[in-house]
Amino acid sequence: MDALTKKMIDRRKFTNRKHKTWDGDGVLSVVGGHAHLQDISGTSLGKAALNSPLLPGSTLSVSGKEVEIDSIISRDDFMKGRPFLPAKAHAPIAQENRNRTLPTEIPRLLAVAAKKAFPIGPTAPIKRFKNPLLSKAVLPKKEDGEPLPRHDPHQNGALVMKRPTNIPKNQRTVDVVVDPILGRHLREHQKEGVKFMYECVMGMRSFDGRGAILADEMGLGKTLQTITLLWTLLKQNPIYEAQPIIKKALIVCPVTLIKNWRKEFRKWLGNERIGVFLVDDKKANLRDFTMGKSYSVMIIGYEKLRIVQQELMEGHGIDIVIADEGHRLKTAQNKSAQAIIALNTPRRVILSGTPIQNDLSEFFAMVDFVNPGLLGTYNKFKKEFENPIIKSRQPEATKKDIEKGSARSEELASLTKMFILRRTAEILSKYLPPKTEYVLFCRPTTAQVRVYRAVIESPAFNSVLGNTEMSLQLITLLKKVCNSPTLLAGRMDTGDRTINALFSNIDPAVTRSDPMVSSGKMRVLNRMLKILKETTEEKIVLVSNYTSTLDLLQNLLTARGLSFLRLDGSTPPAKRQGLVDTFNSASSSKCFAFLLSAKSGGAGLNLIGASRLVLFEVDWNPSTDLQAMARLHRDGQRRDVKIYRLLMTGGLDEKIYQRQLTKRGLADSVMDNKASTSNFTQNELRDLFSLDTESSCQTHDLLGCGCRGRAFRAFPDPVGSSTLLSAEDSDSDEFPELPQLISASKVDMAKQERTIQERERLKSVKSKGCNMQSLMQYTHIDTSVFVEDAGDKLDEIESMIDDDVLLKVLRENENRISFVFSKPS
């Protein structure tokens, strides 16, 4: 390959003026004897032939523009995209102390004279009243005049924040020490999180911005870390005798979490120390918060914020915004994001246990929300980062594409780690009881197979594949068939002629049959609930995305005489926290189950009263499932936690689960929490809607694992050394059979076509298998071993399933679980 060099340049149009000015900067790429000119956004401006080497100070003409070489860019910097990033995005750490300035509001605050809390005079009592809350800003001094911090920095376990390096003239710094009333409860990872967020919002890290993203997985205590940060900022300042850093804080969250936030403030700080203002009804008078001094923190839902945003700009304004479940702000056009931006506060913190990783446009939106302009414009980011990264992950990517994409991805991770902190739930293993996740593949019943095949073998099926809207409807309907054919009862006349034609071959009697007979998943759940109730005192949470499915589960609980509570989209926000508290405190005899809508209550709730959770179906968005599954394994949990994910073997359920496991980006992910069929080809849709009744687990087959489902568990090799070949590494691709001259009359065209199709199928299987390597961390169990005379092997497998309830279900003759993936953590 020709040598490649890159140079930073100044450019302008040719002019005869005496005092010339430059039009802007750019990048000149020299390869193969030609110079290619780009502006700083990456747009091509032309090219020219070269006859001599270019050095700093050299000039040349490119497409009518005068170009002067400023400096030479290293190949490493160009591959990482640094010339196309704003200068503020990669400020060198060495310059951090020299360039950093304090918040602009500090000089103004310093001008306010500190007031003494009480007058001193001859009539003053000998022992003055001592304010236990230390609400005044005046701090004590040592005898030598050195300022003393609000709390003792030398106390055992004290958490001391980093001091600023540049301070206003004639001012002194003092240690900011986290209040021991909170500090004593913080675990090590939480202390690290508080310090990280403090340094970000105070501008103490090496990037130009005041925002942060705390992306800890669910259950690591993001709420407590945030409360600690706010309490510290509300009461202290590293500049001695200055007012506290902030006066008013805004917490924006899903409406289901408003009361949970207030409960957490009361838990950690009590009722007297801090005024928390809730906007959860129409009676709330916002002026009590904006103009009054009683409240320092407001908690409001995302939807309500859009309505009251103008009122919040009155009075003092907002000094910091906390966006809980901030992955909701995934587009620049999001109305809630726009409302927060309009508040004009640079301190913004996103809390998200499931940050978007595969969709780089959503990632950009989140970064640009907390630190505007850090990654430049989206069009520039897309061209220089998103497109190369996505291209490098495609099966047809060249070596050059992979190298460039890897470098850009590495640079992006290096840049964003300065304000994004993520820790995994593995930390909890030191503090909480064990958790085990089980993926249960449930064999479809005869009724489910009949309905499923009646749909996909209908003459109208092909016409549906060519229509995005109809394909989305079909996905929803087949997901319901996977749950139970009875969910189609009364819904077979949709008003759409094509969709109605799909159901023309379905026997209406099947959709009216007993779910305990017509649904494989319902049969499995029914047995689990019976055994759980009879043999333990544990409680269970049942989760679904559909109200109709929750109705079905509710009918099952009622028929069995099992007590329950239910939280879905129709539950008034004011009653939701009360339901959670009642369930957590009640015994299993008083309240055995909790029915939960994944979309309405799957985020942020603490359901630690239960120790088992069933996710009745999978969602296109993996984060929806992860949020729901994290409701139990949290602080306060005292029992071992069991999570069950139910999938219909061979159906759409299993296909969606496979796509959750892959890393294909937007094409296999979510658009507005729906399947984006516009990114599927018709062949992919056919595969998506197909039904496999032969395999006990198609996912395991695609994985290419040779364990035969006999309790195999292996951890994957480091990335790049997998024993499974990717599609582009296949020997058949590298060394195809050489063509030979044969008579045309001897060519078997049908055989040739079958050979080509088989090669494509194997290539697809290898590609899918490599994309599901995370399953190599699970134990693989084919349940046929329970009906075979497996001897010692069966004993070994049973010892690896640390779940008596599940084992009893697997041992039953009528067991409908065909395969199990299990993973302890």
PDB file of C-alpha atoms in Angstrom, residues 135-319:
ATOM      1  CA  SER A 135     -26.283  25.787  57.936  1.00  0.00           C
ATOM      2  CA  LYS A 136     -24.115  28.904  58.116  1.00  0.00           C
ATOM      3  CA  ALA A 137     -21.341  29.478  55.605  1.00  0.00           C
ATOM      4  CA  VAL A 138     -18.761  30.823  58.097  1.00  0.00           C
ATOM      5  CA  LEU A 139     -16.264  28.121  59.008  1.00  0.00           C
ATOM      6  CA  PRO A 140     -13.930  28.038  62.025  1.00  0.00           C
ATOM      7  CA  LYS A 141     -10.177  28.644  61.881  1.00  0.00           C
ATOM      8  CA  LYS A 142      -7.189  27.241  63.682  1.00  0.00           C
ATOM      9  CA  GLU A 143      -5.248  29.499  66.027  1.00  0.00           C
ATOM     10  CA  ASP A 144      -2.751  30.181  63.240  1.00  0.00           C
ATOM     11  CA  GLY A 145      -5.586  31.352  60.977  1.00  0.00           C
ATOM     12  CA  GLU A 146      -5.722  28.254  58.744  1.00  0.00           C
ATOM     13  CA  PRO A 147      -9.308  27.502  57.652  1.00  0.00           C
ATOM     14  CA  LEU A 148     -10.924  24.425  59.134  1.00  0.00           C
ATOM     15  CA  PRO A 149     -13.260  22.283  56.982  1.00  0.00           C
ATOM     16  CA  ARG A 150     -16.858  21.614  57.935  1.00  0.00           C
ATOM     17  CA  HIS A 151     -16.082  17.983  58.844  1.00  0.00           C
ATOM     18  CA  ASP A 152     -12.910  16.365  60.154  1.00  0.00           C
ATOM     19  CA  PRO A 153     -10.786  15.165  57.196  1.00  0.00           C
ATOM     20  CA  HIS A 154      -8.641  13.054  59.515  1.00  0.00           C
ATOM     21  CA  GLN A 155     -11.504  11.024  60.919  1.00  0.00           C
ATOM     22  CA  ASN A 156     -11.330   7.316  60.153  1.00  0.00           C
ATOM     23  CA  GLY A 157     -13.059   6.680  56.807  1.00  0.00           C
ATOM     24  CA  ALA A 158     -13.417  10.394  55.942  1.00  0.00           C
ATOM     25  CA  LEU A 159     -14.052  11.085  52.256  1.00  0.00           C
ATOM     26  CA  VAL A 160     -12.138  14.210  51.188  1.00  0.00           C
ATOM     27  CA  MET A 161     -12.720  15.785  47.786  1.00  0.00           C
ATOM     28  CA  LYS A 162      -9.968  17.002  45.476  1.00  0.00           C
ATOM     29  CA  ARG A 163      -8.962  20.658  45.935  1.00  0.00           C
ATOM     30  CA  PRO A 164      -8.987  23.098  42.998  1.00  0.00           C
ATOM     31  CA  THR A 165      -5.563  24.169  41.782  1.00  0.00           C
ATOM     32  CA  ASN A 166      -6.435  27.690  40.630  1.00  0.00           C
ATOM     33  CA  ILE A 167      -8.199  29.964  43.098  1.00  0.00           C
ATOM     34  CA  PRO A 168      -9.194  33.640  43.004  1.00  0.00           C
ATOM     35  CA  LYS A 169      -6.565  36.114  44.140  1.00  0.00           C
ATOM     36  CA  ASN A 170      -6.341  36.663  47.910  1.00  0.00           C
ATOM     37  CA  GLN A 171      -8.610  33.680  48.594  1.00  0.00           C
ATOM     38  CA  ARG A 172      -7.851  30.428  50.399  1.00  0.00           C
ATOM     39  CA  THR A 173      -9.045  26.869  49.895  1.00  0.00           C
ATOM     40  CA  VAL A 174     -10.477  24.521  52.480  1.00  0.00           C
ATOM     41  CA  ASP A 175     -11.069  20.784  52.321  1.00  0.00           C
ATOM     42  CA  VAL A 176     -14.502  19.633  51.198  1.00  0.00           C
ATOM     43  CA  VAL A 177     -15.302  16.593  53.349  1.00  0.00           C
ATOM     44  CA  VAL A 178     -18.367  14.441  52.815  1.00  0.00           C
ATOM     45  CA  ASP A 179     -20.741  14.599  55.770  1.00  0.00           C
ATOM     46  CA  PRO A 180     -20.003  11.535  57.957  1.00  0.00           C
ATOM     47  CA  ILE A 181     -23.741  10.950  58.291  1.00  0.00           C
ATOM     48  CA  LEU A 182     -23.552   9.774  54.668  1.00  0.00           C
ATOM     49  CA  GLY A 183     -19.885   8.899  54.344  1.00  0.00           C
ATOM     50  CA  ARG A 184     -20.033   6.130  56.916  1.00  0.00           C
ATOM     51  CA  HIS A 185     -22.585   4.258  54.778  1.00  0.00           C
ATOM     52  CA  LEU A 186     -20.694   4.488  51.483  1.00  0.00           C
ATOM     53  CA  ARG A 187     -18.943   1.446  50.107  1.00  0.00           C
ATOM     54  CA  GLU A 188     -15.614   1.870  48.336  1.00  0.00           C
ATOM     55  CA  HIS A 189     -17.074   1.905  44.823  1.00  0.00           C
ATOM     56  CA  GLN A 190     -19.649   4.473  45.958  1.00  0.00           C
ATOM     57  CA  LYS A 191     -16.962   6.740  47.401  1.00  0.00           C
ATOM     58  CA  GLU A 192     -15.160   6.523  44.075  1.00  0.00           C
ATOM     59  CA  GLY A 193     -18.382   7.433  42.279  1.00  0.00           C
ATOM     60  CA  VAL A 194     -19.024  10.488  44.470  1.00  0.00           C
ATOM     61  CA  LYS A 195     -15.487  11.775  43.938  1.00  0.00           C
ATOM     62  CA  PHE A 196     -15.752  11.168  40.191  1.00  0.00           C
ATOM     63  CA  MET A 197     -19.013  13.114  39.829  1.00  0.00           C
ATOM     64  CA  TYR A 198     -17.756  15.925  42.085  1.00  0.00           C
ATOM     65  CA  GLU A 199     -14.628  16.413  39.991  1.00  0.00           C
ATOM     66  CA  CYS A 200     -16.687  16.403  36.784  1.00  0.00           C
ATOM     67  CA  VAL A 201     -19.276  18.990  37.864  1.00  0.00           C
ATOM     68  CA  MET A 202     -16.545  21.161  39.390  1.00  0.00           C
ATOM     69  CA  GLY A 203     -14.529  21.189  36.153  1.00  0.00           C
ATOM     70  CA  MET A 204     -11.552  19.415  37.718  1.00  0.00           C
ATOM     71  CA  ARG A 205     -11.047  16.775  35.046  1.00  0.00           C
ATOM     72  CA  SER A 206      -9.170  17.169  31.784  1.00  0.00           C
ATOM     73  CA  PHE A 207     -12.046  18.031  29.472  1.00  0.00           C
ATOM     74  CA  ASP A 208     -13.971  21.216  28.849  1.00  0.00           C
ATOM     75  CA  GLY A 209     -17.329  20.603  30.500  1.00  0.00           C
ATOM     76  CA  ARG A 210     -19.253  20.192  33.761  1.00  0.00           C
ATOM     77  CA  GLY A 211     -21.225  17.030  32.970  1.00  0.00           C
ATOM     78  CA  ALA A 212     -20.948  13.372  33.948  1.00  0.00           C
ATOM     79  CA  ILE A 213     -22.590  10.015  33.218  1.00  0.00           C
ATOM     80  CA  LEU A 214     -22.772   7.530  36.080  1.00  0.00           C
ATOM     81  CA  ALA A 215     -23.430   4.295  34.218  1.00  0.00           C
ATOM     82  CA  ASP A 216     -23.149   1.765  37.037  1.00  0.00           C
ATOM     83  CA  GLU A 217     -25.187  -1.370  36.558  1.00  0.00           C
ATOM     84  CA  MET A 218     -28.418  -1.657  38.499  1.00  0.00           C
ATOM     85  CA  GLY A 219     -28.164  -2.193  42.230  1.00  0.00           C
ATOM     86  CA  LEU A 220     -24.815  -0.454  42.849  1.00  0.00           C
ATOM     87  CA  GLY A 221     -26.334   2.513  44.680  1.00  0.00           C
ATOM     88  CA  LYS A 222     -26.477   5.319  42.138  1.00  0.00           C
ATOM     89  CA  THR A 223     -29.195   7.005  44.226  1.00  0.00           C
ATOM     90  CA  LEU A 224     -27.095   7.156  47.398  1.00  0.00           C
ATOM     91  CA  GLN A 225     -24.067   8.396  45.459  1.00  0.00           C
ATOM     92  CA  THR A 226     -26.172  11.164  43.932  1.00  0.00           C
ATOM     93  CA  ILE A 227     -27.703  12.213  47.260  1.00  0.00           C
ATOM     94  CA  THR A 228     -24.196  12.407  48.718  1.00  0.00           C
ATOM     95  CA  LEU A 229     -23.010  14.577  45.829  1.00  0.00           C
ATOM     96  CA  LEU A 230     -25.951  16.977  46.124  1.00  0.00           C
ATOM     97  CA  TRP A 231     -25.695  17.285  49.913  1.00  0.00           C
ATOM     98  CA  THR A 232     -21.994  18.069  49.599  1.00  0.00           C
ATOM     99  CA  LEU A 233     -22.519  20.721  46.912  1.00  0.00           C
ATOM    100  CA  LEU A 234     -25.436  22.272  48.822  1.00  0.00           C
ATOM    101  CA  LYS A 235     -23.412  22.729  51.995  1.00  0.00           C
ATOM    102  CA  GLN A 236     -19.766  23.254  51.048  1.00  0.00           C
ATOM    103  CA  ASN A 237     -17.348  25.121  48.794  1.00  0.00           C
ATOM    104  CA  PRO A 238     -13.591  24.569  48.393  1.00  0.00           C
ATOM    105  CA  ILE A 239     -13.132  28.365  48.565  1.00  0.00           C
ATOM    106  CA  TYR A 240     -13.050  29.427  52.186  1.00  0.00           C
ATOM    107  CA  GLU A 241     -15.991  31.659  53.242  1.00  0.00           C
ATOM    108  CA  ALA A 242     -17.671  31.374  49.818  1.00  0.00           C
ATOM    109  CA  GLN A 243     -21.305  30.368  49.527  1.00  0.00           C
ATOM    110  CA  PRO A 244     -22.044  26.678  48.803  1.00  0.00           C
ATOM    111  CA  ILE A 245     -21.509  25.553  45.219  1.00  0.00           C
ATOM    112  CA  ILE A 246     -25.232  25.141  44.489  1.00  0.00           C
ATOM    113  CA  LYS A 247     -28.512  26.362  45.965  1.00  0.00           C
ATOM    114  CA  LYS A 248     -31.110  24.552  43.860  1.00  0.00           C
ATOM    115  CA  ALA A 249     -30.941  21.018  42.434  1.00  0.00           C
ATOM    116  CA  LEU A 250     -33.370  19.377  40.021  1.00  0.00           C
ATOM    117  CA  ILE A 251     -33.851  15.608  39.785  1.00  0.00           C
ATOM    118  CA  VAL A 252     -35.760  14.435  36.685  1.00  0.00           C
ATOM    119  CA  CYS A 253     -36.927  10.819  36.680  1.00  0.00           C
ATOM    120  CA  PRO A 254     -39.710   8.501  35.496  1.00  0.00           C
ATOM    121  CA  VAL A 255     -42.905   9.286  37.375  1.00  0.00           C
ATOM    122  CA  THR A 256     -42.813   5.847  39.020  1.00  0.00           C
ATOM    123  CA  LEU A 257     -39.615   6.791  40.865  1.00  0.00           C
ATOM    124  CA  ILE A 258     -40.571  10.209  42.261  1.00  0.00           C
ATOM    125  CA  LYS A 259     -41.668   8.931  45.663  1.00  0.00           C
ATOM    126  CA  ASN A 260     -38.818   6.436  45.769  1.00  0.00           C
ATOM    127  CA  TRP A 261     -36.376   9.354  45.496  1.00  0.00           C
ATOM    128  CA  ARG A 262     -38.065  11.180  48.371  1.00  0.00           C
ATOM    129  CA  LYS A 263     -38.006   7.984  50.401  1.00  0.00           C
ATOM    130  CA  GLU A 264     -34.252   7.686  49.823  1.00  0.00           C
ATOM    131  CA  PHE A 265     -33.623  11.313  50.872  1.00  0.00           C
ATOM    132  CA  ARG A 266     -35.554  10.680  54.087  1.00  0.00           C
ATOM    133  CA  LYS A 267     -33.727   7.399  54.660  1.00  0.00           C
ATOM    134  CA  TRP A 268     -30.274   8.957  54.471  1.00  0.00           C
ATOM    135  CA  LEU A 269     -30.806  12.573  55.601  1.00  0.00           C
ATOM    136  CA  GLY A 270     -34.029  12.482  57.607  1.00  0.00           C
ATOM    137  CA  ASN A 271     -36.909  14.954  57.300  1.00  0.00           C
ATOM    138  CA  GLU A 272     -35.250  18.026  58.806  1.00  0.00           C
ATOM    139  CA  ARG A 273     -31.897  18.406  57.143  1.00  0.00           C
ATOM    140  CA  ILE A 274     -33.023  19.054  53.568  1.00  0.00           C
ATOM    141  CA  GLY A 275     -36.192  20.314  51.918  1.00  0.00           C
ATOM    142  CA  VAL A 276     -37.316  18.061  49.059  1.00  0.00           C
ATOM    143  CA  PHE A 277     -40.071  19.386  46.786  1.00  0.00           C
ATOM    144  CA  LEU A 278     -42.147  16.830  44.858  1.00  0.00           C
ATOM    145  CA  VAL A 279     -44.007  17.696  41.681  1.00  0.00           C
ATOM    146  CA  ASP A 280     -46.349  14.716  41.469  1.00  0.00           C
ATOM    147  CA  ASP A 281     -49.735  16.407  41.373  1.00  0.00           C
ATOM    148  CA  LYS A 282     -51.504  19.540  40.145  1.00  0.00           C
ATOM    149  CA  LYS A 283     -51.562  21.141  43.595  1.00  0.00           C
ATOM    150  CA  ALA A 284     -47.811  21.724  43.733  1.00  0.00           C
ATOM    151  CA  ASN A 285     -46.953  25.459  43.779  1.00  0.00           C
ATOM    152  CA  LEU A 286     -43.627  25.742  41.985  1.00  0.00           C
ATOM    153  CA  ARG A 287     -42.950  29.198  43.462  1.00  0.00           C
ATOM    154  CA  ASP A 288     -42.452  27.509  46.825  1.00  0.00           C
ATOM    155  CA  PHE A 289     -39.355  25.974  45.286  1.00  0.00           C
ATOM    156  CA  THR A 290     -38.151  28.632  42.841  1.00  0.00           C
ATOM    157  CA  MET A 291     -38.669  31.670  45.102  1.00  0.00           C
ATOM    158  CA  GLY A 292     -38.591  30.148  48.594  1.00  0.00           C
ATOM    159  CA  LYS A 293     -35.710  29.015  50.780  1.00  0.00           C
ATOM    160  CA  SER A 294     -37.296  25.955  52.365  1.00  0.00           C
ATOM    161  CA  TYR A 295     -36.606  23.592  49.466  1.00  0.00           C
ATOM    162  CA  SER A 296     -33.221  22.815  47.948  1.00  0.00           C
ATOM    163  CA  VAL A 297     -34.116  19.809  45.786  1.00  0.00           C
ATOM    164  CA  MET A 298     -37.001  19.328  43.352  1.00  0.00           C
ATOM    165  CA  ILE A 299     -38.038  15.896  42.031  1.00  0.00           C
ATOM    166  CA  ILE A 300     -40.145  15.886  38.881  1.00  0.00           C
ATOM    167  CA  GLY A 301     -41.171  13.489  36.094  1.00  0.00           C
ATOM    168  CA  TYR A 302     -39.895  13.869  32.538  1.00  0.00           C
ATOM    169  CA  GLU A 303     -43.332  14.612  31.094  1.00  0.00           C
ATOM    170  CA  LYS A 304     -44.218  17.227  33.740  1.00  0.00           C
ATOM    171  CA  LEU A 305     -40.885  19.000  33.238  1.00  0.00           C
ATOM    172  CA  ARG A 306     -41.815  19.944  29.680  1.00  0.00           C
ATOM    173  CA  ILE A 307     -44.850  21.812  31.005  1.00  0.00           C
ATOM    174  CA  VAL A 308     -43.219  23.739  33.872  1.00  0.00           C
ATOM    175  CA  GLN A 309     -39.799  24.428  32.349  1.00  0.00           C
ATOM    176  CA  GLN A 310     -40.437  28.186  31.986  1.00  0.00           C
ATOM    177  CA  GLU A 311     -41.506  28.524  35.638  1.00  0.00           C
ATOM    178  CA  LEU A 312     -38.303  26.829  36.815  1.00  0.00           C
ATOM    179  CA  MET A 313     -36.252  29.623  35.288  1.00  0.00           C
ATOM    180  CA  GLU A 314     -37.705  32.112  37.787  1.00  0.00           C
ATOM    181  CA  GLY A 315     -35.958  33.075  41.009  1.00  0.00           C
ATOM    182  CA  HIS A 316     -32.484  31.701  41.554  1.00  0.00           C
ATOM    183  CA  GLY A 317     -32.770  29.157  38.750  1.00  0.00           C
ATOM    184  CA  ILE A 318     -31.368  25.628  38.699  1.00  0.00           C
ATOM    185  CA  ASP A 319     -27.699  24.978  39.525  1.00  0.00           C
TER     186      ASP A 319
END
